[in-house]
Every structure is written in C-alpha cells, then in structure tokens.
Amino acid sequence: MMTILRTIFILLLLTTFGQSSFAQKKKKKNKSNISIAPVQFLTEEEQAEVDHYFLEGEKYFLLQDLSKAMSAFQKVLDLDQKNAAAHYKIGQIYSENGDMSKALPHAIFAKSYNPKNKYYYLLVSHVQTNLGDLNAAEKTYLEMLSEVPDTENYWFELAAIQFYQKKYEAALVSYQKAQDHFGPMEEITIQKQQIYLKMNRLDLAIKEGKELVALYPNEPSHALSLAQMMLSNDKYEEAEKFILSKVDHYQNNERLYIFLSEAYSKQKKYADAIDVLKVPFESTTLDLSRKIRTMAGYLEMLPNEELNQPLLELAEALVKTHPDSYQALAMTGDLYYNINERAKGREYYIQAVAIDGSNYNIWQNILSLDLELEDYDGVIEHAKMALENFPNQATLYYFEGTAYLIKNDYENAIKIFNAGKAYAARDANMNSLFHGQLGDAYNSMGDHSKSDDAYEQALKAKPDNDHVLNNYSYFLSLRKKDLDKAKEMSSKLVTDFPENSTYLDTHAWVLYMMEDFSGAEKYLKLALQYEPSGTIIEHYGDALFQLGKIDEAIIQWKAARDMADDTTTLDKKIADKQLYE
C-alpha cells in the first residue's frame, strides 16, 4: 500500500512541475533543475519546508480541494513572500472560484518575477479579460509575444481581443503576424474577411475570399461563402461572373446554382434565373423548403408569358423529385392558381391533402376554387372531408352550408348553418355571416318569422353587414312589412355604398312599396349609371309607369325584355300597356 501511494505522489510531483516554470533552487546532485524560485535567501531547511508545502498545494489543487490547496500555498508565501509559483497558484485558485479581483494581483506578481513564463501571462490576460479590462489584456498578450519565445499561436487570441474592441487595424496586424509565422491558413483568411466587412472594405473582403478559394480549390464551401457575400452586398454582376467561373469546377453543386439564380433574379434576368434552377430542383439532396421558398418568390410575378412555362417545368420537376411531399404539390397548385389555371391548381391541392390533410390553408384554397368553378357538389364533398380534420372550424360549415343554399337545398343548408354557428359565436363577423345565411334560407322556405329573427341576430352581431341589410330590407319590402325599418336599413346601404347598383335598386324598391315613386325613380336612375341589369331596368319602367310616364315605361320594359330569360310578364306589360306586379 505504501509503495502505491509513494508512486502516485511521485507522478503527481512530476506532472505538477512539468506544467509550470519555477525559478531554480540551489542545484544539488541528482535533483531536478526545476524548483521554486529562490527569490529570498532561505536556509536549506526552510527551502525544504517550502518545497513540502508547495507539493502539498499541488496535490490538493489536482484533487480540486481548493481550500486545502490555498492553505498550503499560503504557507509557502509565509516562508517565501516573493515565491512567483505560489502567487501563480493562488491566482489560479481565485480565478477558478470566480474571484478575479483577488486573482489579479497574484497573477501580476508572478509575471513580474518570472517574465519568461507564458503561463503567468496567460493567467493575467485571462483575469483581465474576465474583469472586462480588454485593453490591459491586449497589452499583456503583446508583452508575452515580445518577451516569451514560442508563443506565436497567441496572435490569434490577441487578434480576437482587438477585434472585440473594434481595433480592426490592430487585429489585422496580429492576424498578419500569425500568417507570417504559420503561413496561409483558412482561419486567418476568414477572420480577415470579417474585419474588412466591419470596416466596410468589401473589395478587400472579396479579395481575401478569392485567395481562400484559390488556396482550397476543392472545398466548395469557400466559393459558396464568397458568392453569398457578394449577393448580400448587392454585387450581383460580380457574383454572376464569379459563380459562372466555378459551376464547371463544382459540378452539380445545388447551392451554387441557387446563388446563380439569385444573381440573375436581382438583375431582373428572370428567365435565366429560372432556367438555372433545373439542377437544384432535380436534386433529391437539396432541402425542399429551400426550393419552395425560391419558387414562391416568383408567384407574385405571374401570370407572365415569359415565365409561365419555365416555372411549370420547375414545378413538375419539384413534384417528380418529391412525389410524397404535400408541400411540393401545394406549391405547384399555387403556381397553377397564379397563372389562372384554376382547375389544374385545384387538382394539385386535392393531391396535397390526400397525402397530408393537416394544412388548413390548402383546404380553404380547395373550397374557394370549388366555389369559383361553381362546383357546389365539390364544395360539399371537400367541406365534409376537411371537417374530419378540423371539426371546430366554422368556415368549413359556412362553405358547406352556402353550397347547399346555392343548390336550393334549404333544409340541409339550415342544418349545416345551425351546426356551425356554435363555432362562430365568438367571432362577430362570422356569427353575423351564419345568421345572414340562415335568414336567406328560411326566407326561401317561406318561414318569415325565423328568417326575420335570423336577420336580427345577424345585425346584432354586426350592424353594418351589408348583405343582410340588403336582403332583409328587400324581403320586407316585398311583403310590405315594417317598411319604415326597411327604409332605414336601405338608406344606410346607399349612404355607405353610393355606387352599388344592387343596393340602389333595393332602396328604390323600398321607396316604391312606400309609394314614393319619385324617390324610386331617382335611385333607379342612379343604379342604371353603374351596373344596369334587367331587373333594375324593369323596376325603373315600373316607377315611370306609376308616375304616368307610360311611353317611357314601355321603352324600359322592352330593354329589360332583351336581357331577361323569362319574358312572360314583360311581354304582357308591353302588350297591355299595363302594370303587372
């Protein structure tokens, strides 16, 4: 047991003295020439005691028992106040404990008494840096590099401190010193690039980048970094020339083609920009999201005769390369939508939700296109499918109910609207839309009591719902019920929408039913200025007839007949010169 302990102690002793530089004590035969600095005159007995406590301190320091280590090193100083190694170790302990203010004087003392020991300089600079005194740390590094041989690798640390202090010129000098010693290095060139960029010396940063590419010709990351730097600093033409000089060398490097595309695009060479995207879009290794972001940038330019077909080819390549990606299919759907091929766009959207139905926006796109294409059965089918994924989305009920309403399937419309309105209760606008549609459905079924109640609920949620104000006031006028209320609503409409022919016609018809034929004539005449329809022209003829302007009325009825599908009533009015309502 004693042999093992003695061996460990000797190893500990050798390790300790191998890592630190101490001043020599008096040389003795068969003794190591590395020892504690004999700064003051000590007897041999005192020196032995110093050595003993120092070794004790080193042992506890290595065992991370810092309290005992500190005590031992302090005993060294009690015997030898100017012992540089003990000051260094005490400084180390304070540093490890985070007490930099106490560590600093010990570190400085050690360095002062042994100015050739790099570890003492490094402790001083470490403490100064942690204290935030970077200027002092910089001076310490400079002193060490001047005084201590074989410390050239610390030019990097010095340069980093100078860079942090925005002493860019000084940092460049330090990196150049490192380069003079070690030769060209990737790290040095990259750091010099960053400094030049901070100094707004883009030309020099690019020059360093080109040197780096030349130094490492088989490393594409440097070419990519340089291309990106040029693009980020609006050097689009220079980036184009540089990338074109490298695409053959780095064949099929997808990111390089992406950058080339960006360089073309920034110069408004859109056809070229799209053409060079074929390589990355046919690649399975390039990130799909990067492709989609690139293509998305062109959507706002569409439709465009020059770009439509090239983008379609890219989209097809995207889907071919990523056949199981709903994002690729959805992006292709977006493309077809933007070039006004709505049906084709819907096909891709439907394929996308077949793979992953969790994207609500795609479902909305499908339903909007169903309505636009007047495929009301498609609206109903797709709304039901979407509700399986999003059962609490009021908008989906609204789409389905509206499709039933358009198909005159009022019972199913009412059923769906009543089911969905619970999910719309917290949204005033949506709540008003649901009740408005219910009002229309109940009115079409002849249930005026429920219709009026639904309209009232709609206006309670959103008093300026123009669809409800129009329909409610018009249906009341047809029933000649609550005409004052109808007039109040229609008056609000024509005030808010003075150029809407439908609303002007509604207001005119309310006035007509109130036997204000002059007022009706006035607003019908206004309506005809904007968007005349057969109904508005017929109403205008009716108002003229009521005002005794028979011949003028017949002229309007004949004009309305030319625009009508069913002319039975109009033919009778014209033939009999009589009003039939």
Coordinates of C-alpha atoms in Angstrom, one line a residue:
M1 CA 0.0 0.0 0.0
M2 CA 2.8 2.4 0.9
T3 CA 4.5 1.7 -2.4
I4 CA 1.4 2.5 -4.5
L5 CA 0.9 5.8 -2.6
R6 CA 4.5 6.8 -3.0
T7 CA 4.3 6.1 -6.8
I8 CA 1.2 8.3 -7.1
F9 CA 2.8 11.1 -5.1
I10 CA 5.9 10.9 -7.4
L11 CA 3.8 11.0 -10.5
L12 CA 1.8 13.9 -9.1
L13 CA 5.1 15.7 -8.4
L14 CA 6.4 15.2 -11.9
T15 CA 3.1 16.2 -13.5
T16 CA 3.0 19.4 -11.5
F17 CA 6.4 20.6 -12.2
G18 CA 6.1 19.6 -15.8
Q19 CA 3.3 22.1 -16.3
S20 CA 4.8 25.1 -14.5
S21 CA 8.0 27.1 -14.7
F22 CA 9.6 27.8 -11.3
A23 CA 12.9 29.5 -10.5
Q24 CA 15.6 27.2 -9.6
K25 CA 16.7 26.5 -6.1
K26 CA 20.2 25.6 -5.3
K27 CA 21.3 22.8 -7.5
K28 CA 22.0 19.5 -5.8
K29 CA 23.4 16.4 -7.3
N30 CA 20.7 14.0 -8.6
K31 CA 17.9 16.6 -8.1
S32 CA 15.6 18.1 -10.8
N33 CA 16.7 21.5 -12.1
I34 CA 13.0 22.7 -11.9
S35 CA 12.2 24.2 -8.5
I36 CA 10.6 27.0 -6.7
A37 CA 12.1 30.5 -7.2
P38 CA 14.7 31.3 -4.5
V39 CA 13.9 35.0 -4.6
Q40 CA 14.9 35.5 -1.0
F41 CA 17.7 33.7 1.0
L42 CA 16.4 30.6 2.6
T43 CA 18.2 28.0 4.6
E44 CA 18.2 24.5 3.3
E45 CA 15.7 23.6 6.0
E46 CA 13.4 26.5 5.0
Q47 CA 13.7 25.6 1.4
A48 CA 12.7 22.0 2.1
E49 CA 9.7 23.3 4.0
V50 CA 8.7 25.5 1.1
D51 CA 9.0 22.5 -1.3
H52 CA 6.9 20.4 1.0
Y53 CA 4.0 22.9 1.3
F54 CA 4.2 23.6 -2.5
L55 CA 3.9 19.9 -3.3
E56 CA 1.0 19.6 -0.8
G57 CA -0.7 22.5 -2.5
E58 CA -0.2 21.0 -6.0
K59 CA -1.6 17.7 -4.8
Y60 CA -4.8 19.3 -3.3
F61 CA -5.1 21.5 -6.4
L62 CA -5.1 18.5 -8.7
L63 CA -7.6 16.8 -6.4
Q64 CA -9.7 20.0 -6.7
D65 CA -9.7 20.5 -2.9
L66 CA -9.1 24.2 -3.5
S67 CA -9.4 25.2 0.2
K68 CA -6.6 22.9 1.3
A69 CA -4.6 23.9 -1.7
M70 CA -4.9 27.6 -0.9
S71 CA -3.9 26.9 2.7
A72 CA -0.7 25.1 1.5
F73 CA 0.3 27.8 -1.0
Q74 CA -0.3 30.5 1.6
K75 CA 2.1 28.7 3.9
V76 CA 4.7 28.8 1.1
L77 CA 4.2 32.6 1.0
D78 CA 4.5 32.8 4.7
L79 CA 8.0 31.4 4.3
D80 CA 8.9 33.0 1.0
Q81 CA 6.8 36.1 0.2
K82 CA 8.1 36.5 -3.3
N83 CA 7.6 33.0 -4.5
A84 CA 6.3 33.5 -8.0
A85 CA 5.0 30.0 -8.4
A86 CA 2.9 30.2 -5.2
H87 CA 1.4 33.5 -6.3
Y88 CA 0.6 32.0 -9.6
K89 CA -1.2 29.0 -8.0
I90 CA -3.1 31.3 -5.6
G91 CA -4.1 33.4 -8.5
Q92 CA -5.3 30.3 -10.3
I93 CA -7.5 29.3 -7.3
Y94 CA -9.1 32.7 -7.0
S95 CA -9.7 32.6 -10.8
E96 CA -11.4 29.2 -10.6
N97 CA -13.6 30.5 -7.7
G98 CA -14.6 33.4 -9.9
D99 CA -12.9 36.0 -7.6
M100 CA -11.0 37.8 -10.4
S101 CA -10.2 40.9 -8.4
K102 CA -8.2 38.9 -5.8
A103 CA -6.6 36.7 -8.5
L104 CA -5.2 39.7 -10.4
P105 CA -2.5 41.0 -8.0
H106 CA -1.2 37.4 -7.5
A107 CA -1.1 36.8 -11.3
I108 CA 0.7 40.1 -11.9
F109 CA 3.2 39.4 -9.1
A110 CA 4.1 36.0 -10.6
K111 CA 4.5 37.5 -14.1
S112 CA 6.7 40.3 -12.8
Y113 CA 9.1 38.0 -11.0
N114 CA 9.3 35.5 -13.9
P115 CA 8.7 37.4 -17.1
K116 CA 9.6 34.4 -19.3
N117 CA 6.8 32.1 -18.1
K118 CA 4.0 32.1 -20.6
Y119 CA 1.5 30.6 -18.1
Y120 CA 1.8 33.6 -15.9
Y121 CA 1.0 35.9 -18.8
L122 CA -1.9 33.8 -19.7
L123 CA -3.4 33.9 -16.2
V124 CA -3.0 37.6 -16.1
S125 CA -4.7 38.1 -19.5
H126 CA -7.5 35.6 -18.5
V127 CA -8.2 37.5 -15.3
Q128 CA -8.1 40.9 -17.1
T129 CA -10.5 39.7 -19.8
N130 CA -12.9 38.4 -17.2
L131 CA -12.7 41.7 -15.4
G132 CA -13.6 43.4 -18.7
D133 CA -10.3 45.2 -19.0
L134 CA -9.6 44.1 -22.6
N135 CA -7.2 46.9 -23.1
A136 CA -5.0 45.6 -20.3
A137 CA -5.4 42.0 -21.6
E138 CA -4.3 43.2 -25.0
K139 CA -1.1 44.8 -23.6
T140 CA -0.4 41.6 -21.6
Y141 CA -0.6 39.5 -24.8
L142 CA 1.7 41.9 -26.6
E143 CA 4.2 41.8 -23.8
M144 CA 4.2 38.0 -23.8
L145 CA 4.6 37.7 -27.5
S146 CA 7.5 40.1 -27.3
E147 CA 9.2 38.5 -24.3
V148 CA 8.4 34.8 -24.4
P149 CA 9.7 32.5 -27.2
D150 CA 7.4 30.1 -29.0
T151 CA 4.2 31.9 -28.1
E152 CA 3.3 32.8 -31.7
N153 CA 0.0 30.9 -31.6
Y154 CA -1.3 33.5 -29.2
W155 CA -1.5 36.1 -32.0
F156 CA -5.0 34.6 -32.6
E157 CA -6.2 35.3 -29.1
L158 CA -4.7 38.8 -29.3
A159 CA -6.4 39.5 -32.6
A160 CA -9.7 38.3 -31.2
I161 CA -9.5 40.7 -28.3
Q162 CA -8.6 43.6 -30.6
F163 CA -11.5 42.7 -32.9
Y164 CA -13.9 42.7 -30.0
Q165 CA -12.6 46.2 -29.1
K166 CA -13.2 47.2 -32.7
K167 CA -9.5 47.8 -33.1
Y168 CA -9.7 46.5 -36.6
E169 CA -6.4 47.7 -37.9
A170 CA -4.5 46.3 -34.9
A171 CA -6.4 43.0 -35.3
L172 CA -5.3 42.8 -39.0
V173 CA -1.7 43.4 -37.9
S174 CA -2.0 40.5 -35.4
Y175 CA -3.5 38.1 -38.0
Q176 CA -0.8 39.1 -40.4
K177 CA 1.9 38.3 -37.8
A178 CA 0.2 34.9 -37.4
Q179 CA 0.2 34.3 -41.1
D180 CA 3.8 35.4 -41.4
H181 CA 4.7 32.7 -38.9
F182 CA 2.3 29.8 -39.8
G183 CA 1.7 30.6 -43.4
P184 CA -1.7 30.9 -45.1
M185 CA -4.5 29.5 -43.0
E186 CA -8.2 29.1 -43.5
E187 CA -9.0 30.6 -40.1
I188 CA -6.8 33.7 -40.7
T189 CA -8.3 34.5 -44.1
I190 CA -11.9 34.1 -42.8
Q191 CA -11.2 36.4 -39.8
K192 CA -9.6 39.0 -42.0
Q193 CA -12.7 38.9 -44.2
Q194 CA -14.9 39.6 -41.3
I195 CA -12.7 42.5 -40.2
Y196 CA -12.8 44.0 -43.7
L197 CA -16.5 43.7 -43.8
K198 CA -16.7 45.5 -40.4
M199 CA -14.5 48.2 -41.9
N200 CA -16.8 48.4 -45.0
R201 CA -13.8 47.3 -47.1
L202 CA -15.9 45.0 -49.3
D203 CA -13.2 44.9 -52.0
L204 CA -10.6 43.6 -49.6
A205 CA -13.0 41.1 -48.1
I206 CA -13.8 39.8 -51.6
K207 CA -10.1 39.6 -52.3
E208 CA -9.5 37.5 -49.2
G209 CA -12.3 35.3 -50.3
K210 CA -10.9 34.7 -53.7
E211 CA -7.5 33.9 -52.1
L212 CA -9.2 31.4 -49.9
V213 CA -11.0 29.8 -52.9
A214 CA -7.6 29.6 -54.6
L215 CA -5.9 28.1 -51.5
Y216 CA -8.6 25.4 -51.1
P217 CA -9.8 24.8 -54.7
N218 CA -11.5 21.5 -53.8
E219 CA -13.6 23.0 -50.9
P220 CA -16.9 24.3 -52.3
S221 CA -17.9 25.9 -49.0
H222 CA -15.5 28.8 -49.6
A223 CA -16.8 29.5 -53.1
L224 CA -20.4 29.4 -51.7
S225 CA -19.4 31.8 -48.8
L226 CA -17.8 34.2 -51.3
A227 CA -20.9 34.1 -53.6
Q228 CA -23.2 34.7 -50.7
M229 CA -21.1 37.7 -49.5
M230 CA -21.3 39.2 -53.0
L231 CA -25.0 38.7 -53.1
S232 CA -25.6 40.1 -49.6
N233 CA -23.7 43.2 -50.6
D234 CA -25.6 43.8 -53.9
K235 CA -22.6 42.8 -56.0
Y236 CA -24.9 40.8 -58.3
E237 CA -23.0 41.2 -61.6
E238 CA -19.7 40.3 -59.9
A239 CA -21.4 37.3 -58.2
E240 CA -22.8 36.1 -61.5
K241 CA -19.3 36.2 -63.1
F242 CA -17.7 34.5 -60.2
I243 CA -20.3 31.7 -59.9
L244 CA -20.2 31.1 -63.7
S245 CA -16.4 30.6 -63.4
K246 CA -16.9 27.9 -60.7
V247 CA -20.0 25.9 -61.8
D248 CA -18.0 23.6 -64.0
H249 CA -15.4 23.0 -61.3
Y250 CA -18.1 22.3 -58.6
Q251 CA -20.4 20.4 -61.0
N252 CA -24.0 19.9 -59.8
N253 CA -23.4 21.8 -56.6
E254 CA -27.1 22.7 -55.9
R255 CA -26.5 25.7 -53.7
L256 CA -24.1 27.3 -56.2
Y257 CA -27.0 27.2 -58.8
I258 CA -29.4 28.7 -56.3
F259 CA -27.0 31.6 -55.8
L260 CA -26.6 32.0 -59.5
S261 CA -30.3 32.1 -59.9
E262 CA -30.5 34.8 -57.2
A263 CA -27.8 36.8 -59.0
Y264 CA -29.8 36.6 -62.2
S265 CA -33.1 37.4 -60.5
K266 CA -31.6 40.5 -58.8
Q267 CA -30.6 41.8 -62.2
K268 CA -34.2 41.1 -63.5
K269 CA -32.9 38.3 -65.7
Y270 CA -35.8 36.2 -64.6
A271 CA -35.8 33.6 -67.5
D272 CA -32.1 32.9 -66.9
A273 CA -32.8 32.7 -63.1
I274 CA -35.5 30.1 -63.6
D275 CA -33.5 28.1 -66.2
V276 CA -30.5 27.5 -63.9
L277 CA -32.8 26.2 -61.1
K278 CA -33.3 22.9 -63.1
V279 CA -30.2 21.4 -61.5
P280 CA -31.2 22.0 -57.8
F281 CA -34.8 21.3 -58.4
E282 CA -34.0 17.9 -59.9
S283 CA -31.8 17.1 -56.9
T284 CA -33.0 15.0 -54.0
T285 CA -30.3 16.2 -51.6
L286 CA -31.2 20.0 -51.6
D287 CA -33.6 20.9 -48.9
L288 CA -37.2 21.0 -50.2
S289 CA -38.1 24.1 -48.2
R290 CA -35.3 26.0 -49.9
K291 CA -36.8 25.1 -53.3
I292 CA -40.2 26.1 -52.2
R293 CA -39.0 29.5 -50.9
T294 CA -37.2 30.1 -54.2
M295 CA -40.3 29.3 -56.3
A296 CA -42.6 31.3 -54.0
G297 CA -40.6 34.4 -54.9
Y298 CA -41.9 34.2 -58.5
L299 CA -45.6 33.7 -57.7
E300 CA -46.3 37.4 -57.4
M301 CA -44.9 38.0 -61.0
L302 CA -47.5 35.7 -62.5
P303 CA -49.2 35.4 -64.9
N304 CA -46.3 36.2 -67.2
E305 CA -46.0 34.8 -70.7
E306 CA -42.2 34.5 -70.5
L307 CA -42.2 32.8 -67.1
N308 CA -45.3 30.7 -67.0
Q309 CA -43.9 27.6 -68.9
P310 CA -40.4 27.6 -67.3
L311 CA -42.0 27.7 -63.9
L312 CA -44.4 25.0 -64.7
E313 CA -41.5 22.8 -65.8
L314 CA -39.8 23.5 -62.5
A315 CA -43.0 22.7 -60.6
E316 CA -43.3 19.4 -62.4
A317 CA -39.6 18.6 -61.5
L318 CA -40.4 19.5 -57.9
V319 CA -43.3 17.1 -57.8
K320 CA -41.3 14.4 -59.6
T321 CA -38.4 14.7 -57.2
H322 CA -40.6 14.9 -54.1
P323 CA -43.7 12.9 -55.0
D324 CA -44.7 12.2 -51.4
S325 CA -44.4 15.8 -50.3
Y326 CA -47.7 17.7 -49.8
Q327 CA -45.7 21.0 -49.8
A328 CA -44.4 20.3 -53.3
L329 CA -47.9 19.5 -54.5
A330 CA -49.4 22.6 -52.8
M331 CA -46.7 24.9 -54.2
T332 CA -47.5 23.5 -57.7
G333 CA -51.2 24.2 -57.0
D334 CA -50.3 27.8 -56.1
L335 CA -48.4 28.1 -59.3
Y336 CA -51.3 26.9 -61.5
Y337 CA -53.6 29.2 -59.5
N338 CA -51.4 32.2 -60.2
I339 CA -51.4 31.6 -63.9
N340 CA -55.2 31.4 -63.9
E341 CA -55.4 27.6 -64.4
R342 CA -57.8 27.2 -61.5
A343 CA -59.0 23.7 -62.2
K344 CA -55.4 22.4 -62.6
G345 CA -54.4 24.2 -59.3
R346 CA -57.3 22.5 -57.5
E347 CA -56.1 19.1 -58.7
Y348 CA -52.8 19.6 -57.1
Y349 CA -54.3 20.9 -53.9
I350 CA -56.5 17.8 -53.7
Q351 CA -53.5 15.6 -54.2
A352 CA -51.7 17.5 -51.4
V353 CA -54.5 17.0 -48.8
A354 CA -54.7 13.3 -49.8
I355 CA -51.1 13.0 -48.6
D356 CA -51.5 15.2 -45.5
G357 CA -54.8 16.8 -44.6
S358 CA -53.4 18.8 -41.7
N359 CA -52.9 22.0 -43.6
Y360 CA -56.0 24.1 -43.1
N361 CA -55.0 26.8 -45.7
I362 CA -54.9 24.2 -48.5
W363 CA -58.5 23.1 -47.6
Q364 CA -59.5 26.7 -47.8
N365 CA -57.9 27.1 -51.2
I366 CA -59.8 24.0 -52.5
L367 CA -63.1 25.2 -51.2
S368 CA -62.6 28.7 -52.6
L369 CA -61.8 27.2 -56.0
D370 CA -64.8 24.9 -55.8
L371 CA -67.0 27.9 -55.4
E372 CA -65.2 29.8 -58.1
L373 CA -65.6 26.9 -60.5
E374 CA -69.3 26.6 -59.5
D375 CA -68.7 23.0 -58.4
Y376 CA -71.1 23.1 -55.5
D377 CA -71.1 19.3 -55.1
G378 CA -67.3 19.6 -54.8
V379 CA -67.7 22.2 -52.1
I380 CA -70.0 19.9 -50.1
E381 CA -67.7 16.9 -50.5
H382 CA -64.5 18.7 -49.7
A383 CA -66.0 20.6 -46.8
K384 CA -67.1 17.3 -45.2
M385 CA -63.6 15.9 -45.7
A386 CA -62.0 19.0 -44.2
L387 CA -64.3 18.8 -41.2
E388 CA -62.9 15.3 -40.4
N389 CA -59.6 17.1 -39.8
F390 CA -60.9 20.4 -38.4
P391 CA -64.3 19.7 -36.8
N392 CA -64.3 23.1 -34.9
Q393 CA -63.6 25.3 -37.9
A394 CA -66.7 27.5 -38.5
T395 CA -65.6 28.5 -42.0
L396 CA -65.9 24.9 -43.2
Y397 CA -69.5 24.7 -42.1
Y398 CA -70.1 28.1 -43.9
F399 CA -68.7 26.8 -47.2
E400 CA -70.8 23.6 -47.0
G401 CA -74.0 25.4 -46.0
T402 CA -73.5 28.0 -48.7
A403 CA -73.2 25.3 -51.3
Y404 CA -76.5 23.7 -50.2
L405 CA -78.1 27.2 -50.2
I406 CA -77.0 27.8 -53.8
K407 CA -78.3 24.4 -54.8
N408 CA -81.7 25.4 -53.2
D409 CA -81.3 22.5 -50.7
Y410 CA -82.6 24.7 -47.9
E411 CA -83.2 22.0 -45.3
N412 CA -79.5 20.8 -45.5
A413 CA -78.3 24.4 -45.6
I414 CA -80.2 25.2 -42.4
K415 CA -79.0 22.0 -40.8
I416 CA -75.3 22.8 -41.5
F417 CA -75.5 26.5 -40.6
N418 CA -77.1 25.7 -37.3
A419 CA -74.4 23.1 -36.6
G420 CA -71.6 25.5 -37.4
K421 CA -72.9 28.7 -35.8
A422 CA -71.8 27.5 -32.4
Y423 CA -68.2 27.6 -33.5
A424 CA -68.7 31.1 -34.9
A425 CA -70.2 32.6 -31.7
R426 CA -67.0 34.3 -30.5
D427 CA -66.3 35.9 -33.9
A428 CA -68.8 38.7 -34.5
N429 CA -68.2 38.8 -38.3
M430 CA -68.5 35.1 -38.7
N431 CA -71.5 35.0 -36.4
S432 CA -73.3 37.6 -38.5
L433 CA -72.5 35.7 -41.7
F434 CA -74.0 32.5 -40.4
H435 CA -77.2 34.1 -39.3
G436 CA -77.4 36.1 -42.5
Q437 CA -77.3 32.8 -44.5
L438 CA -79.9 31.3 -42.2
G439 CA -82.1 34.3 -42.9
D440 CA -81.8 33.7 -46.6
A441 CA -82.5 30.0 -46.3
Y442 CA -85.6 30.5 -44.0
N443 CA -86.9 33.2 -46.3
S444 CA -86.6 30.9 -49.3
M445 CA -88.6 28.3 -47.4
G446 CA -91.3 30.9 -46.6
D447 CA -90.6 30.8 -42.9
H448 CA -90.5 34.6 -42.5
S449 CA -90.6 34.5 -38.7
K450 CA -87.4 32.5 -38.4
S451 CA -85.9 34.5 -41.3
D452 CA -86.6 37.8 -39.6
D453 CA -85.2 36.5 -36.3
A454 CA -82.0 35.3 -38.1
Y455 CA -81.5 38.6 -39.8
E456 CA -82.0 40.4 -36.4
Q457 CA -79.3 38.2 -34.9
A458 CA -77.0 38.9 -37.8
L459 CA -77.4 42.6 -37.4
K460 CA -77.0 42.4 -33.7
A461 CA -73.6 40.8 -34.2
K462 CA -72.5 43.1 -37.0
P463 CA -74.8 46.1 -37.6
D464 CA -73.1 47.1 -40.9
N465 CA -73.5 43.6 -42.6
D466 CA -74.4 45.0 -46.0
H467 CA -75.6 41.6 -47.3
V468 CA -78.1 41.3 -44.5
L469 CA -79.2 45.0 -44.7
N470 CA -79.9 44.5 -48.4
N471 CA -81.7 41.2 -48.3
Y472 CA -83.7 41.9 -45.1
S473 CA -84.9 45.3 -46.3
Y474 CA -85.7 43.9 -49.8
F475 CA -87.7 41.0 -48.5
L476 CA -89.6 43.2 -46.0
S477 CA -90.5 45.5 -48.9
L478 CA -91.8 42.5 -51.0
R479 CA -94.0 41.6 -48.0
K480 CA -94.9 45.3 -47.4
K481 CA -94.0 44.8 -43.8
D482 CA -92.1 47.2 -41.5
L483 CA -91.4 49.5 -44.4
D484 CA -90.0 52.2 -42.2
K485 CA -87.5 49.7 -40.8
A486 CA -86.7 48.6 -44.3
K487 CA -86.2 52.2 -45.4
E488 CA -83.8 52.8 -42.5
M489 CA -81.7 49.8 -43.5
S490 CA -81.7 50.5 -47.2
S491 CA -80.9 54.2 -46.6
K492 CA -77.8 53.1 -44.6
L493 CA -76.8 50.9 -47.6
V494 CA -76.9 53.7 -50.2
T495 CA -75.1 56.1 -47.8
D496 CA -72.3 53.6 -47.3
F497 CA -72.2 52.3 -50.9
P498 CA -73.4 55.1 -53.1
E499 CA -72.3 53.4 -56.3
N500 CA -73.6 49.9 -55.7
S501 CA -76.4 49.4 -58.3
T502 CA -77.9 46.4 -56.4
Y503 CA -78.2 48.4 -53.1
L504 CA -79.6 51.5 -55.0
D505 CA -82.2 49.2 -56.6
T506 CA -83.1 47.8 -53.2
H507 CA -83.6 51.2 -51.7
A508 CA -85.6 52.3 -54.7
W509 CA -87.9 49.3 -54.3
V510 CA -88.5 50.1 -50.7
L511 CA -89.5 53.6 -51.6
Y512 CA -91.6 52.2 -54.4
M513 CA -93.5 50.0 -52.0
M514 CA -94.0 53.1 -49.8
E515 CA -95.5 54.7 -52.9
D516 CA -92.7 57.2 -53.1
F517 CA -92.4 56.8 -56.8
S518 CA -90.4 59.9 -57.4
G519 CA -87.8 58.8 -54.9
A520 CA -87.8 55.3 -56.5
E521 CA -87.3 56.8 -60.0
K522 CA -84.3 58.9 -58.6
Y523 CA -82.4 55.9 -57.1
L524 CA -83.2 53.6 -60.0
K525 CA -81.8 56.2 -62.4
L526 CA -78.7 56.3 -60.3
A527 CA -78.4 52.5 -60.3
L528 CA -78.6 52.4 -64.1
Q529 CA -75.4 54.6 -64.2
Y530 CA -73.3 51.9 -62.6
E531 CA -74.2 48.3 -63.4
P532 CA -77.6 48.0 -65.1
S533 CA -79.4 44.7 -65.0
G534 CA -82.7 43.5 -66.5
T535 CA -84.3 43.6 -63.0
I536 CA -83.2 47.2 -62.4
I537 CA -84.4 48.3 -65.9
E538 CA -87.8 46.7 -65.3
H539 CA -88.1 48.3 -61.9
Y540 CA -87.3 51.7 -63.5
G541 CA -90.1 51.1 -66.0
D542 CA -92.5 50.3 -63.2
A543 CA -91.6 53.5 -61.4
L544 CA -92.1 55.6 -64.6
F545 CA -95.4 53.9 -65.2
Q546 CA -96.6 54.8 -61.6
L547 CA -95.6 58.4 -62.4
G548 CA -97.8 58.4 -65.5
K549 CA -94.9 58.2 -68.0
I550 CA -96.3 55.3 -69.9
D551 CA -94.4 55.5 -73.1
E552 CA -91.1 55.8 -71.3
A553 CA -92.1 52.9 -69.1
I554 CA -92.7 50.7 -72.2
I555 CA -89.3 51.6 -73.6
Q556 CA -87.6 50.4 -70.4
W557 CA -89.7 47.2 -70.3
K558 CA -88.6 46.4 -73.8
A559 CA -85.0 47.0 -72.9
A560 CA -85.4 44.7 -69.8
R561 CA -87.1 42.0 -72.0
D562 CA -84.0 41.9 -74.2
M563 CA -82.0 40.9 -71.1
A564 CA -84.5 38.5 -69.4
D565 CA -84.6 34.7 -69.6
D566 CA -88.4 34.6 -68.8
T567 CA -90.2 37.4 -70.7
T568 CA -93.8 36.3 -70.0
T569 CA -94.6 39.1 -67.6
L570 CA -92.8 41.8 -69.5
D571 CA -94.5 40.7 -72.8
K572 CA -97.8 41.2 -71.1
K573 CA -96.9 44.6 -69.6
I574 CA -95.8 45.8 -73.0
A575 CA -98.8 44.4 -74.9
D576 CA -101.4 45.6 -72.5
K577 CA -99.5 48.8 -71.5
Q578 CA -100.4 47.9 -68.0
L579 CA -98.5 47.2 -64.8
Y580 CA -98.5 43.7 -63.5
E581 CA -96.5 43.0 -60.3

